[in-house]
Amino acid sequence: MGNRTAIESAVGVFVLIGLLCVGYLTIKLGKMELLGDNFYYLQARFQNATGVKKGAQVEIAGVPVGQVDSITLDRQKQMALIKMKIQKGIQVTDDVIASVKTSGLIGDRFIKLSPGGSDKILKSGDTITETESAIDIEALVSKYVFGGVK
């Protein structure tokens, strides 16, 4: 009986280790934050944030540095309020320009941050004041088709 109990215990330990490994890989590959947040938060207001979704990338010079955390309507200013989480260690200055861009011709929308030359670094919770909204292709096409473009 003692030998059988030892084998069952060993199998149980291996199953437990396997489950822990699967859980770890799920968290790592899913890019979930478990303990400690490696991000800080910035927000920006846009006239038009069409096509931007939660989880969209935030890039500086084509390098992903964060993602869109939430998109809400600023009821007072009637503008889209986008909250972004940026990786700690990435410094964003107060004169940065946040633009809604499209990857490729009809690809996904993302936020591009164009750094400025200021020395003042934004802190978590600060607002980016300079923004460029998404270009509304449908409006441009309809103006062209119906003669609104001169």
Tab-separated table of C-alpha atoms in Angstrom:
chain	number	residue	atom	x	y	z
A	1	MET	CA	0.000	0.000	0.000
A	2	GLY	CA	2.858	2.443	0.786
A	3	ASN	CA	4.262	2.224	-2.750
A	4	ARG	CA	0.891	2.942	-4.349
A	5	THR	CA	0.326	6.007	-2.120
A	6	ALA	CA	3.753	7.368	-3.082
A	7	ILE	CA	2.962	7.000	-6.806
A	8	GLU	CA	-0.439	8.679	-6.410
A	9	SER	CA	1.163	11.529	-4.462
A	10	ALA	CA	3.812	12.003	-7.167
A	11	VAL	CA	1.122	12.086	-9.883
A	12	GLY	CA	-0.845	14.617	-7.844
A	13	VAL	CA	2.223	16.858	-7.488
A	14	PHE	CA	2.904	16.710	-11.246
A	15	VAL	CA	-0.731	17.548	-12.040
A	16	LEU	CA	-0.578	20.507	-9.641
A	17	ILE	CA	2.667	21.760	-11.215
A	18	GLY	CA	1.099	21.379	-14.675
A	19	LEU	CA	-1.961	23.409	-13.662
A	20	LEU	CA	0.225	26.144	-12.180
A	21	CYS	CA	2.245	26.316	-15.423
A	22	VAL	CA	-0.913	26.538	-17.549
A	23	GLY	CA	-2.262	29.312	-15.295
A	24	TYR	CA	1.014	31.240	-15.518
A	25	LEU	CA	1.121	30.962	-19.317
A	26	THR	CA	-2.512	32.026	-19.587
A	27	ILE	CA	-1.808	35.194	-17.610
A	28	LYS	CA	1.444	35.957	-19.474
A	29	LEU	CA	0.129	35.292	-22.980
A	30	GLY	CA	-3.141	37.062	-22.221
A	31	LYS	CA	-1.119	40.086	-21.081
A	32	MET	CA	-3.127	40.329	-17.896
A	33	GLU	CA	-1.811	42.361	-15.001
A	34	LEU	CA	-2.083	40.393	-11.795
A	35	LEU	CA	-0.050	41.954	-9.037
A	36	GLY	CA	1.259	45.476	-9.457
A	37	ASP	CA	0.361	47.690	-12.368
A	38	ASN	CA	3.155	48.354	-14.857
A	39	PHE	CA	1.221	51.225	-16.414
A	40	TYR	CA	0.222	54.785	-15.715
A	41	TYR	CA	-2.829	56.505	-17.163
A	42	LEU	CA	-3.238	59.527	-19.443
A	43	GLN	CA	-6.339	60.863	-21.105
A	44	ALA	CA	-7.091	62.923	-24.199
A	45	ARG	CA	-10.198	64.498	-25.742
A	46	PHE	CA	-10.955	64.074	-29.445
A	47	GLN	CA	-13.626	65.668	-31.660
A	48	ASN	CA	-13.938	62.348	-33.468
A	49	ALA	CA	-12.698	58.960	-32.237
A	50	THR	CA	-14.488	56.839	-34.826
A	51	GLY	CA	-13.055	53.335	-35.081
A	52	VAL	CA	-10.927	53.478	-31.927
A	53	LYS	CA	-11.696	50.525	-29.671
A	54	LYS	CA	-10.758	49.545	-26.139
A	55	GLY	CA	-7.453	47.698	-26.321
A	56	ALA	CA	-6.242	49.612	-29.403
A	57	GLN	CA	-2.510	50.265	-29.408
A	58	VAL	CA	-0.858	53.502	-28.376
A	59	GLU	CA	2.399	54.060	-30.275
A	60	ILE	CA	5.369	56.396	-30.257
A	61	ALA	CA	7.499	56.304	-33.440
A	62	GLY	CA	5.755	53.086	-34.494
A	63	VAL	CA	6.604	51.287	-31.246
A	64	PRO	CA	3.719	50.099	-29.031
A	65	VAL	CA	3.949	51.791	-25.611
A	66	GLY	CA	0.450	51.199	-24.273
A	67	GLN	CA	-3.178	50.686	-25.123
A	68	VAL	CA	-6.567	52.352	-24.957
A	69	ASP	CA	-8.174	51.585	-21.600
A	70	SER	CA	-11.590	53.198	-22.100
A	71	ILE	CA	-13.562	55.468	-24.421
A	72	THR	CA	-16.345	57.606	-22.977
A	73	LEU	CA	-18.232	60.757	-23.868
A	74	ASP	CA	-17.249	63.946	-22.066
A	75	ARG	CA	-20.795	65.277	-21.647
A	76	GLN	CA	-19.733	68.829	-20.836
A	77	LYS	CA	-17.516	69.318	-23.900
A	78	GLN	CA	-19.353	66.834	-26.168
A	79	MET	CA	-16.063	65.169	-27.083
A	80	ALA	CA	-14.709	61.634	-26.957
A	81	LEU	CA	-12.598	61.091	-23.837
A	82	ILE	CA	-10.001	58.357	-24.344
A	83	LYS	CA	-8.154	56.992	-21.329
A	84	MET	CA	-4.839	55.335	-22.218
A	85	LYS	CA	-2.534	53.186	-20.151
A	86	ILE	CA	1.126	53.807	-20.907
A	87	GLN	CA	4.020	51.553	-19.840
A	88	LYS	CA	5.923	52.843	-16.836
A	89	GLY	CA	9.322	54.094	-17.897
A	90	ILE	CA	7.935	55.765	-21.040
A	91	GLN	CA	7.976	59.507	-20.422
A	92	VAL	CA	5.418	61.666	-22.223
A	93	THR	CA	5.844	65.448	-22.206
A	94	ASP	CA	3.044	67.985	-21.847
A	95	ASP	CA	3.368	69.169	-25.473
A	96	VAL	CA	2.832	65.697	-26.982
A	97	ILE	CA	0.295	65.451	-29.826
A	98	ALA	CA	-2.135	62.500	-29.703
A	99	SER	CA	-3.527	61.532	-33.123
A	100	VAL	CA	-6.029	58.901	-34.223
A	101	LYS	CA	-4.379	56.999	-37.076
A	102	THR	CA	-5.231	54.000	-39.237
A	103	SER	CA	-2.820	51.134	-39.780
A	104	GLY	CA	-2.822	50.493	-43.519
A	105	LEU	CA	-5.564	51.665	-45.857
A	106	ILE	CA	-8.543	50.170	-44.045
A	107	GLY	CA	-6.842	48.755	-40.964
A	108	ASP	CA	-7.519	49.189	-37.279
A	109	ARG	CA	-7.356	52.582	-35.623
A	110	PHE	CA	-4.679	53.354	-33.038
A	111	ILE	CA	-3.407	56.368	-31.097
A	112	LYS	CA	-0.108	57.860	-32.238
A	113	LEU	CA	1.791	60.019	-29.759
A	114	SER	CA	4.150	62.554	-31.357
A	115	PRO	CA	6.587	63.831	-28.718
A	116	GLY	CA	7.398	67.502	-28.370
A	117	GLY	CA	10.404	69.286	-26.941
A	118	SER	CA	9.095	70.254	-23.524
A	119	ASP	CA	10.833	69.280	-20.289
A	120	LYS	CA	7.581	68.916	-18.317
A	121	ILE	CA	6.637	65.232	-17.967
A	122	LEU	CA	2.977	64.222	-17.683
A	123	LYS	CA	1.993	62.252	-14.586
A	124	SER	CA	-0.662	59.576	-14.197
A	125	GLY	CA	-4.125	61.102	-14.566
A	126	ASP	CA	-2.945	64.100	-16.624
A	127	THR	CA	-4.653	65.137	-19.855
A	128	ILE	CA	-3.012	65.494	-23.262
A	129	THR	CA	-4.219	68.844	-24.611
A	130	GLU	CA	-3.081	68.660	-28.254
A	131	THR	CA	-5.083	66.115	-30.271
A	132	GLU	CA	-5.849	65.329	-33.903
A	133	SER	CA	-9.084	63.466	-34.575
A	134	ALA	CA	-9.693	60.666	-37.040
A	135	ILE	CA	-10.234	61.613	-40.669
A	136	ASP	CA	-13.803	60.786	-41.653
A	137	ILE	CA	-13.335	59.076	-45.040
A	138	GLU	CA	-17.095	58.697	-45.564
A	139	ALA	CA	-17.642	62.447	-45.198
A	140	LEU	CA	-14.826	63.206	-47.653
A	141	VAL	CA	-16.185	60.734	-50.224
A	142	SER	CA	-19.726	62.087	-49.926
A	143	LYS	CA	-18.474	65.666	-50.362
A	144	TYR	CA	-16.568	64.620	-53.471
A	145	VAL	CA	-19.478	62.620	-54.926
A	146	PHE	CA	-22.045	65.345	-54.291
A	147	GLY	CA	-19.828	68.238	-55.373
A	148	GLY	CA	-18.825	69.690	-52.004
A	149	VAL	CA	-15.086	69.601	-52.738
A	150	LYS	CA	-13.749	72.448	-54.869
